[in-house]
Coordinates of C-alpha atoms and ligand atoms in Angstrom, one line a residue:
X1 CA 36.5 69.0 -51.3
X2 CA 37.1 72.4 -53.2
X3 CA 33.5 74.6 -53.6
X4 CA 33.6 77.3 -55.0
X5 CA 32.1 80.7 -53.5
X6 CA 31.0 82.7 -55.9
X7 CA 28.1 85.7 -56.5
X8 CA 25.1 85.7 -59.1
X9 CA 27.4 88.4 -61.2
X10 CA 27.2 86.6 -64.2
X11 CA 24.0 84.6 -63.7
X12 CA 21.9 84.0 -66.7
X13 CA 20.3 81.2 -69.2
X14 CA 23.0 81.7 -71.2
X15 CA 26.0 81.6 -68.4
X16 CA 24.7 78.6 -67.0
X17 CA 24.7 76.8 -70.3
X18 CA 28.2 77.5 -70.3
X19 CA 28.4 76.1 -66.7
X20 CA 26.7 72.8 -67.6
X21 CA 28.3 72.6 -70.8
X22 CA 31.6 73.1 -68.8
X23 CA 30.4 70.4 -65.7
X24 CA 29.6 67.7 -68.4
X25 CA 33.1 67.9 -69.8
X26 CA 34.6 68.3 -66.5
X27 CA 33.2 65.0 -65.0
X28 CA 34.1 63.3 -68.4
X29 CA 37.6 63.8 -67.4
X30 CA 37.4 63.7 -64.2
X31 CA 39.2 67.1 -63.5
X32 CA 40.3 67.3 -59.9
X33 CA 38.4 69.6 -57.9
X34 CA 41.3 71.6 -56.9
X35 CA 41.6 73.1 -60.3
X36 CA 37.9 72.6 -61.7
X37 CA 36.2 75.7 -60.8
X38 CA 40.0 78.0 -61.2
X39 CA 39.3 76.9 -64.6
X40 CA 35.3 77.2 -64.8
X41 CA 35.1 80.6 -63.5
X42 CA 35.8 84.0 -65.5
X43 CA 39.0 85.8 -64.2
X44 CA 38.4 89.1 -64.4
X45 CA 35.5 91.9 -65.9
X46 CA 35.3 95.5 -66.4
X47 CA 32.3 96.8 -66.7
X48 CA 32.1 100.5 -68.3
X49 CA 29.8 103.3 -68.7
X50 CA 30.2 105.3 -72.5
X51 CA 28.6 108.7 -72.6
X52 CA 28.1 109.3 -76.2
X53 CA 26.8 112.7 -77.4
X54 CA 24.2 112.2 -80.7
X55 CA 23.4 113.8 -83.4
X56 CA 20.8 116.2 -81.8
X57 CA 23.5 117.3 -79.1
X58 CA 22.1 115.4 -76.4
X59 CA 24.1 112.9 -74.5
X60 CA 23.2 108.8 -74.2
X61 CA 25.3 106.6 -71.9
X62 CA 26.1 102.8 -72.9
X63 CA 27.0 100.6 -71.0
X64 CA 29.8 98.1 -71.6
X65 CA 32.1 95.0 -70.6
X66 CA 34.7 93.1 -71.1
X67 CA 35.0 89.7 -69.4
X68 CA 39.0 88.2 -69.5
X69 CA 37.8 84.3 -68.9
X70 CA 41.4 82.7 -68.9
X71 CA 45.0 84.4 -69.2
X72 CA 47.2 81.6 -67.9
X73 CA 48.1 80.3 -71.8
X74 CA 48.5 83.6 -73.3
X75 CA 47.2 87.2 -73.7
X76 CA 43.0 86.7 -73.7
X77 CA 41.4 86.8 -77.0
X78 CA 37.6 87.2 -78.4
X79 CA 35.4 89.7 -80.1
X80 CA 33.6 92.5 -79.0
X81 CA 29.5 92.1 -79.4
X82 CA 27.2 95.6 -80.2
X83 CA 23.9 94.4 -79.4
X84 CA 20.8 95.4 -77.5
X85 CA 20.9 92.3 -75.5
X86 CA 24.3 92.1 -74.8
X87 CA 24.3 91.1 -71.2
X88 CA 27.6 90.3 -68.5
X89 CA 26.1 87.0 -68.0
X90 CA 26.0 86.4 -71.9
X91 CA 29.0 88.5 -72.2
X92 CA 30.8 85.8 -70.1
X93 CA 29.6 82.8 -71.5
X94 CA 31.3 83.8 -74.6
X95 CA 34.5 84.5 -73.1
X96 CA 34.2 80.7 -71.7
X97 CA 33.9 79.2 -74.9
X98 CA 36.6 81.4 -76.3
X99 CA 39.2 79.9 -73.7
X100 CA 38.0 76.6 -75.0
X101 CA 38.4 77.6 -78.3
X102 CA 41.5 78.9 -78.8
X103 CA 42.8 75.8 -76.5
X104 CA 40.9 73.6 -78.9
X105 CA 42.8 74.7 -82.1
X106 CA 46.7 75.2 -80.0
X107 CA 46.4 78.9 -80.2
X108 CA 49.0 81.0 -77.5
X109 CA 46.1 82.3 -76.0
X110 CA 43.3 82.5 -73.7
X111 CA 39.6 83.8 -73.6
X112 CA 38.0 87.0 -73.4
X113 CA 34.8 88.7 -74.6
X114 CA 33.6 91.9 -75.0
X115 CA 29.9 93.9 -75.4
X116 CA 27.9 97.0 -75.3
X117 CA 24.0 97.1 -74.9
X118 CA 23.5 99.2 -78.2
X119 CA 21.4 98.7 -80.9
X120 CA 24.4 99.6 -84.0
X121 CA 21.9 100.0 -86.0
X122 CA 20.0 102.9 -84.6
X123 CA 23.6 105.0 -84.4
X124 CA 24.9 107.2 -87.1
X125 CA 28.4 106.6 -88.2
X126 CA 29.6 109.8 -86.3
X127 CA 27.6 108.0 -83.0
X128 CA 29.5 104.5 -83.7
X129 CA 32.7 106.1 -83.8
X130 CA 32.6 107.6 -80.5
X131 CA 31.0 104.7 -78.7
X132 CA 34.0 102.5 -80.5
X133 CA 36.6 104.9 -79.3
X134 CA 34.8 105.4 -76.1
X135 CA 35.0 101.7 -75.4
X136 CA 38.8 101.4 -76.4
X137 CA 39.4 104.7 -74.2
X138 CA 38.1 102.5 -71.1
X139 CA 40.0 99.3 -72.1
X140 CA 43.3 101.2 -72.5
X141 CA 44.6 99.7 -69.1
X142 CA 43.1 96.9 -69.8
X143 CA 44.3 95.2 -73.1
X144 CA 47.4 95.0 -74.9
X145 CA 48.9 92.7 -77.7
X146 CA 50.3 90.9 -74.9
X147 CA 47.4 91.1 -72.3
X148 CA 44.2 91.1 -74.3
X149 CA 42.9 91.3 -77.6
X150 CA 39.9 92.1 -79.0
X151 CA 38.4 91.5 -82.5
X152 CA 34.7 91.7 -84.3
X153 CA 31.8 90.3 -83.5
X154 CA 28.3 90.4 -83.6
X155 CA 27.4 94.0 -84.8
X156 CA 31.5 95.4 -84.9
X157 CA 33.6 95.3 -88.0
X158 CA 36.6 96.1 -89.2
X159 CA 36.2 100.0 -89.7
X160 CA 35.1 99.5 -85.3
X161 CA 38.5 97.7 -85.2
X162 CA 39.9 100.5 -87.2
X163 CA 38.8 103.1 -84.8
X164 CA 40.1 100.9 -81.7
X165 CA 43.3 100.5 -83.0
X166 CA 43.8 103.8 -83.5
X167 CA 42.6 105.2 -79.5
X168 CA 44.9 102.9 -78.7
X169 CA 48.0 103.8 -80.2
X170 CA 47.4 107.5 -79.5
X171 CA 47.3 106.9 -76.0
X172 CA 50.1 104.7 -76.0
X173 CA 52.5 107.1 -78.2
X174 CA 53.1 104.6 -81.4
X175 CA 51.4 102.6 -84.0
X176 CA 50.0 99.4 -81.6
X177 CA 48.4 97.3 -84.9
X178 CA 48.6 93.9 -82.4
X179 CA 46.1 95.4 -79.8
X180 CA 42.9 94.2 -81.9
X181 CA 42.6 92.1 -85.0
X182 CA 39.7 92.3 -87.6
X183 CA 41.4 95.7 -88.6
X184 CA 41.0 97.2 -92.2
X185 CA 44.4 95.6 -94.6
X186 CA 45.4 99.5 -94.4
X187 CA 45.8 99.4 -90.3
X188 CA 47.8 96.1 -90.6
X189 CA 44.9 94.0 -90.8
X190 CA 45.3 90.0 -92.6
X191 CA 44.5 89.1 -96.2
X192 CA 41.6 86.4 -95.7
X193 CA 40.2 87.7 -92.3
X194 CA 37.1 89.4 -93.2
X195 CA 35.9 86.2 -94.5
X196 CA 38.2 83.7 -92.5
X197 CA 34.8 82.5 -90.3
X198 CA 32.6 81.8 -93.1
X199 CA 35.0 80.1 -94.3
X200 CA 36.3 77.4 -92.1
X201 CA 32.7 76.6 -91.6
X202 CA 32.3 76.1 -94.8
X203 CA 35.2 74.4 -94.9
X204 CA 34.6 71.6 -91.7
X205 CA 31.0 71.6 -93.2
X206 CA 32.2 69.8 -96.6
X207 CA 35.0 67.8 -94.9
X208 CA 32.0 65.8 -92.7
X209 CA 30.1 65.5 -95.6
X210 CA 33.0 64.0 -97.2
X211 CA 33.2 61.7 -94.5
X212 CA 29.2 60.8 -94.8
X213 CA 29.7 60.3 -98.1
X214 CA 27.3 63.3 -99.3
X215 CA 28.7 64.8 -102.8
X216 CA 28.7 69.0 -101.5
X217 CA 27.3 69.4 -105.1
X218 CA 24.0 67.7 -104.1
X219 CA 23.8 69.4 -100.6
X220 CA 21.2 71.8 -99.9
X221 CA 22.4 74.3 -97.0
X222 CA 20.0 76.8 -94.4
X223 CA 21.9 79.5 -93.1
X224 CA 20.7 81.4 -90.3
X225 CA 22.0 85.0 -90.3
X226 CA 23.2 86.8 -93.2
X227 CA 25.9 88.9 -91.2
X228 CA 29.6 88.4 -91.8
X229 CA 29.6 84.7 -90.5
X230 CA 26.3 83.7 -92.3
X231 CA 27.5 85.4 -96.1
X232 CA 30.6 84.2 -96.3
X233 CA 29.6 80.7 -95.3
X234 CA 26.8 80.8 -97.9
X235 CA 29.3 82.5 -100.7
X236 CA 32.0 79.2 -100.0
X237 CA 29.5 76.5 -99.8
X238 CA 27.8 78.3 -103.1
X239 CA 31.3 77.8 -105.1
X240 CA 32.0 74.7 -103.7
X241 CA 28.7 73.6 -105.5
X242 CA 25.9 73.6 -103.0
X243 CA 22.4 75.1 -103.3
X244 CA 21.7 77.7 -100.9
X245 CA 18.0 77.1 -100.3
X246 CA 17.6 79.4 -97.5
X247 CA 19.1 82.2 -95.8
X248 CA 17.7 85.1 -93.0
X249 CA 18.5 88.0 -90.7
X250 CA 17.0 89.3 -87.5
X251 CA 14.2 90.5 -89.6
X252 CA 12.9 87.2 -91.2
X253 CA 14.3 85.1 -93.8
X254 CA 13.8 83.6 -97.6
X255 CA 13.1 80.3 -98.6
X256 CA 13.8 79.1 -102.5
X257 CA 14.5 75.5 -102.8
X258 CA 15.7 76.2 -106.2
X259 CA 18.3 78.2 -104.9
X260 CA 19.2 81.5 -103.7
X261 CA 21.1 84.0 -105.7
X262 CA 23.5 85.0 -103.1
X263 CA 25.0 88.2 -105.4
X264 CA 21.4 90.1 -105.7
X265 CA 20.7 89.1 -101.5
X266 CA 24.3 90.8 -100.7
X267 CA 23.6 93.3 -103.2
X268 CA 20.0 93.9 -101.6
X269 CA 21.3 94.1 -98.3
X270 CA 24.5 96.7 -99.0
X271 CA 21.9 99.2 -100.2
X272 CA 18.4 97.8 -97.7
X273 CA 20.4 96.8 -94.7
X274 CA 18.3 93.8 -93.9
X275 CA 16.7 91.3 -96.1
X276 CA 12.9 92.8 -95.3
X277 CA 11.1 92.4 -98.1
X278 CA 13.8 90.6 -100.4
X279 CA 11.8 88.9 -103.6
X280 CA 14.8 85.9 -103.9
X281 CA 12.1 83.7 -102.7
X282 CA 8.9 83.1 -100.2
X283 CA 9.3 84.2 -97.0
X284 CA 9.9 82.3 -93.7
X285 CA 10.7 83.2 -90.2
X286 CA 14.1 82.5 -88.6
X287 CA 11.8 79.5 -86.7
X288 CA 10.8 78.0 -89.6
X289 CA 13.9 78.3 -91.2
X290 CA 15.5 76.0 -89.2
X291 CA 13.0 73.2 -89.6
X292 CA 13.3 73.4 -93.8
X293 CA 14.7 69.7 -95.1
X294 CA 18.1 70.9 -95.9
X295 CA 21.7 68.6 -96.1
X296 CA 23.4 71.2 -93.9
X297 CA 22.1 73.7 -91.1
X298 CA 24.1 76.6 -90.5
X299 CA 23.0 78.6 -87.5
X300 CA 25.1 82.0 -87.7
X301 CA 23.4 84.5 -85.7
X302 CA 22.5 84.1 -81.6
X303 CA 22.5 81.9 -78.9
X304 CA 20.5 79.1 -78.4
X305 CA 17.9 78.9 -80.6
X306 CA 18.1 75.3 -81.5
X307 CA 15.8 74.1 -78.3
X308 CA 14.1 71.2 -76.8
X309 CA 11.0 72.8 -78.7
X310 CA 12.9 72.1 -82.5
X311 CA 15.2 69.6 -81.7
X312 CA 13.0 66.8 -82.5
X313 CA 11.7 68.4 -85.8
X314 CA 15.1 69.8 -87.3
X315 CA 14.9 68.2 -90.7
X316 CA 19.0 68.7 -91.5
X317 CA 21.7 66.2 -91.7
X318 CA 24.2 68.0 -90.7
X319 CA 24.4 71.6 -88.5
X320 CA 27.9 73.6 -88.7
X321 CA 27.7 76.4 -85.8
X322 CA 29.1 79.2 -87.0
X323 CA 27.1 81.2 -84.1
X324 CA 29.0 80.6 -80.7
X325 CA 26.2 78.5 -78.0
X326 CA 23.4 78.0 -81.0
X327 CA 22.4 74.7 -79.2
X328 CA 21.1 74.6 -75.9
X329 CA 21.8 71.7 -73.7
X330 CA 18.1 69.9 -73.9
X331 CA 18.2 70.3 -77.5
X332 CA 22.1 68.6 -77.0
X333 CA 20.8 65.7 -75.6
X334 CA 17.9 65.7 -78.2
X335 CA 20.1 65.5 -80.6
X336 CA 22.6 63.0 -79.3
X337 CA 19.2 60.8 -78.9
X338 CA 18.2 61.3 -82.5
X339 CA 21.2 59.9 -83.7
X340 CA 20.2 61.0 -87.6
X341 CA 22.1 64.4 -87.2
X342 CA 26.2 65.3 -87.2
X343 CA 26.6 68.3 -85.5
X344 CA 29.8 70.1 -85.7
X345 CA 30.1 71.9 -82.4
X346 CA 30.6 75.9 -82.3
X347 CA 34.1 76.1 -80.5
X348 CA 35.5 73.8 -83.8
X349 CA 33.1 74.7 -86.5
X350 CA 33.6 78.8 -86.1
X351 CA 37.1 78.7 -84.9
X352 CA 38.7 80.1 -88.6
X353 CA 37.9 83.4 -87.2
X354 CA 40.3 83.2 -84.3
X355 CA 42.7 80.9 -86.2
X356 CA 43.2 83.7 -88.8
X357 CA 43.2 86.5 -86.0
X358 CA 46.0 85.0 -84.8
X359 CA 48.0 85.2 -88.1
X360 CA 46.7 88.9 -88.4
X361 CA 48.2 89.3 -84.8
X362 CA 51.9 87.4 -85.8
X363 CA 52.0 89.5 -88.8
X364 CA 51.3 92.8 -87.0
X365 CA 54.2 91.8 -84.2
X366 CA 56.8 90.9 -86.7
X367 CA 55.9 93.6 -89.1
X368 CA 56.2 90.9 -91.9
X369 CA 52.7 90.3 -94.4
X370 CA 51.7 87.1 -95.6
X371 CA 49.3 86.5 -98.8
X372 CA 46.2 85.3 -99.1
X373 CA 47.0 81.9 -100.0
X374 CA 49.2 81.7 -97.6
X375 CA 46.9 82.6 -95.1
X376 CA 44.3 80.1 -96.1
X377 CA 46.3 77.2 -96.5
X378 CA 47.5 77.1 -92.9
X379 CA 44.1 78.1 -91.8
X380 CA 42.7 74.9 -93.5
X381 CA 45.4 73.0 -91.9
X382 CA 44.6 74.2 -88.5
X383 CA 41.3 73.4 -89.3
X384 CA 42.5 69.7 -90.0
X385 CA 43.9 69.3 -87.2
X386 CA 41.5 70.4 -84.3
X387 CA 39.1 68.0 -86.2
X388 CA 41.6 65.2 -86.6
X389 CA 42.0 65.9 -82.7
X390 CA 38.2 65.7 -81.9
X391 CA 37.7 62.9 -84.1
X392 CA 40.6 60.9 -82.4
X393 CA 38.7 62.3 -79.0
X394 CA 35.5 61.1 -79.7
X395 CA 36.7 57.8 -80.9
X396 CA 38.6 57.2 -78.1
X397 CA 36.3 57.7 -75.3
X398 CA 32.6 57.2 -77.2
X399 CA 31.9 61.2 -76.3
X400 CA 29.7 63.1 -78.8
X401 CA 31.7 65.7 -80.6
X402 CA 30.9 68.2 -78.8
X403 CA 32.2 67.0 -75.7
X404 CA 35.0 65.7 -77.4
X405 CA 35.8 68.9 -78.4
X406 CA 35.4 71.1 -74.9
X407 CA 37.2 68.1 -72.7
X408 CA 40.0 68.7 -75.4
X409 CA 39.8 72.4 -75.0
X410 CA 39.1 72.4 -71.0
X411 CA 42.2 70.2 -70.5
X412 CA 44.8 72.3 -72.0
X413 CA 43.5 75.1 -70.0
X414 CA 43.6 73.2 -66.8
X415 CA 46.9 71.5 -67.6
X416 CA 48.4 75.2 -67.8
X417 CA 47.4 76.3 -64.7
X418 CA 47.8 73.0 -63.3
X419 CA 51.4 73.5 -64.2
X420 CA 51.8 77.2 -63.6
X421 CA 50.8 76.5 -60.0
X422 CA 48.9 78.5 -57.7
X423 CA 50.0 81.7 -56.7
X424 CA 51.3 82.1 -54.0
Ligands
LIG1 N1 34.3 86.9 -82.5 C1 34.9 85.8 -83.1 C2 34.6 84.5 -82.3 O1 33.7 84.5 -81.6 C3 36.4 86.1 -83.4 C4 37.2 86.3 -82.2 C5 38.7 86.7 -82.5 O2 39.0 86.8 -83.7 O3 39.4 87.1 -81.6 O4 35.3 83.6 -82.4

């Protein structure tokens, strides 16, 4: 009997959700001990302290991470989260789900996540672009196109990636585009990756309504978080015919059952930065957002903040997690319980982003550019094909779909290293 030995490094709410998330899964395939917790268990971190001088010549020090979760099917990959709550714990928890994630969808590549506790927000652009470069000036040893590579998320974007990409390839003597993805389309980035997220959600979101027989054009969608993820879902279900009846950001959010008008709210927000105070409708708070009747529920911001305390009032038919770990494991079980809600799980629903950072990443290797249709097409049918595969999964062995879809993911990873052996 294997155990493993390990420290309280990455302890936390959120790292243990991972871990029971990951157990659950584990015992549903009965994983052999000898290569559960090899597989459970982050591989490596670097944690990293960023002096940054601001603008009144004084000098703050962030602190950072980066958390390389699997490498044994391919260079690690995941985003890199500013935040003033990043912590490791959290930090790893992401990486997890981005091994099971990239497994899920057949990508050649394992899971990583990175983070700095800084508020992006409260830094001037001249402030972010040290931190960024800062960051990348710690990592150099670190990452790679073949090792690691990072890409936005939460709080970075591509003009972060930009900066990255560029520390990089100084230090390493050429033009390195394949070291991060997310980059501006003048740094190599991909045609259809700023709003590659948003829209495979969107996408998976009107495929299971398809499948429940619910016309998109008389589906009402609330979308938590107005970032990246959260807009560009809201713009594709919007076209697709959907009424947007509510959307938010870490300041509060709008309710109009007659629909939002997403142009004026992005337009608001270019110039306000946050949706304080937008008049698109009455104001609600992220809380009671959640609880509106609505056809689809989109979660796009933080962890777990569908609980055991909303569960069993969520008023939704469906709820696409475009956030990674929305859903805490009580409010799982809830849900499963319920039986009235579909809930397309985070490491299938949100995986467009990855899917297309991986095209940005082949383009950038082979020097050779693909167009926007192109790039959307065999995102979709990516996108088929991980849910054809958790369909089949879930079918097959009566799992909900999110199990079905991290036993599919956990298995690949295991089978790798299962294969690859134990060295020495
Ligand atoms: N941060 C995104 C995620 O959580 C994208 C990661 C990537 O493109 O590598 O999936």
């Amino acid at each position: 009997m294997s155990k493993a030995i390990v420290s309280s490094l990455y302890d936390s709410e959120v790292f243990r959700m991972a871990c029971r998330q990951f157990d659950q899964a584990a015992d549903a395939i009965s994983l052999p001990d000898a290569i559960r917790d090899r597989t459970k268990y982050p591989r490596r971190c670097l944690a990293v302290s960023l002096p940054v001088r601001r603008r009144d010549g004084s000098v703050t020090v962030f602190e950072g991470y980066r958390v390389q979760h699997n490498l044994s099917t391919g260079p690690s990959k995941g985003g890199i989260r500013f935040h003033q709550d990043v912590t490791l714990g959290e930090v790893a928890a992401l990486a997890m789900w981005m091994s099971w994630k990239t497994s899920l969808v057949g990508l050649p590549y394992g899971g990583a996540k990175g983070g700095v506790i800084v508020d992006p927000n409260q830094l001037s652009e001249g402030e972010l672009e040290h931190l960024s470069r800062r960051y990348m000036q710690e990592m150099v040893n670190f990452v790679g196109p073949q090792v690691d590579v990072p890409a936005p998320d939460v709080g970075t974007n591509e003009k972060v990636m930009g900066w990255m990409m560029d520390t990089y390839s100084n230090h390493v003597g050429h033009v390195a585009s394949a070291v991060v993805t997310g980059k501006p389309l003048s740094l190599g980035g991909s045609q259809g990756r700023r709003e590659a997220t948003g829209a495979g959600v969107a996408y998976l979101a009107r495929r299971y309504l398809e499948d429940l027989g619910l016309p998109i054009t008389q589906a009402t969608v609330a979308i938590q978080g107005f970032g990246n993820v959260g807009s560009e879902t809201a713009l594709a279900l919007a076209r697709a015919g959907a009424r947007i009846i509510a959307i938010s950001d870490y300041t509060g959010g709008i309710h109009n059952p007659r629909g939002i008008d997403l142009a004026r709210a992005l337009e608001y927000v270019r110039t306000q930065r946050t949706l304080r105070d937008f008049d698109g409708g009455e104001a609600v708070t992220n809380e009671e957002l959640l609880e509106l009747p609505c056809t689809i529920l989109a979660p796009c911001a933080l962890e777990r903040v569908i609980t055991a305390a909303n569960a069993p009032r969520l008023r939704c038919r469906l709820i696409a997690e475009g956030a990674n770990g929305p859903t805490t494991n009580e409010a799982d079980r809830i849900l499963e319980e319920r039986g009235d809600i579909e809930l397309i799980p985070d490491v299938l629903c949100n995986s467009g982003g990855v899917i297309v950072s991986y095209f940005e990443w082949l383009q950038n290797l082979s020097n050779f550019y693909w167009d926007r249709d192109e790039v959307l097409t065999k995102l979709f049918a990516m996108l088929d094909r991980a849910k054809d595969a958790v369909e089949a999964q879930r079918r097959k062995f009566k799992f909900s779909r999110r199990l079905a879809a991290l036993t599919l993911g956990i298995q690949r990873v295991a089978d790798a290293k299962q294969s690859r052996g134990l060295f020495p």
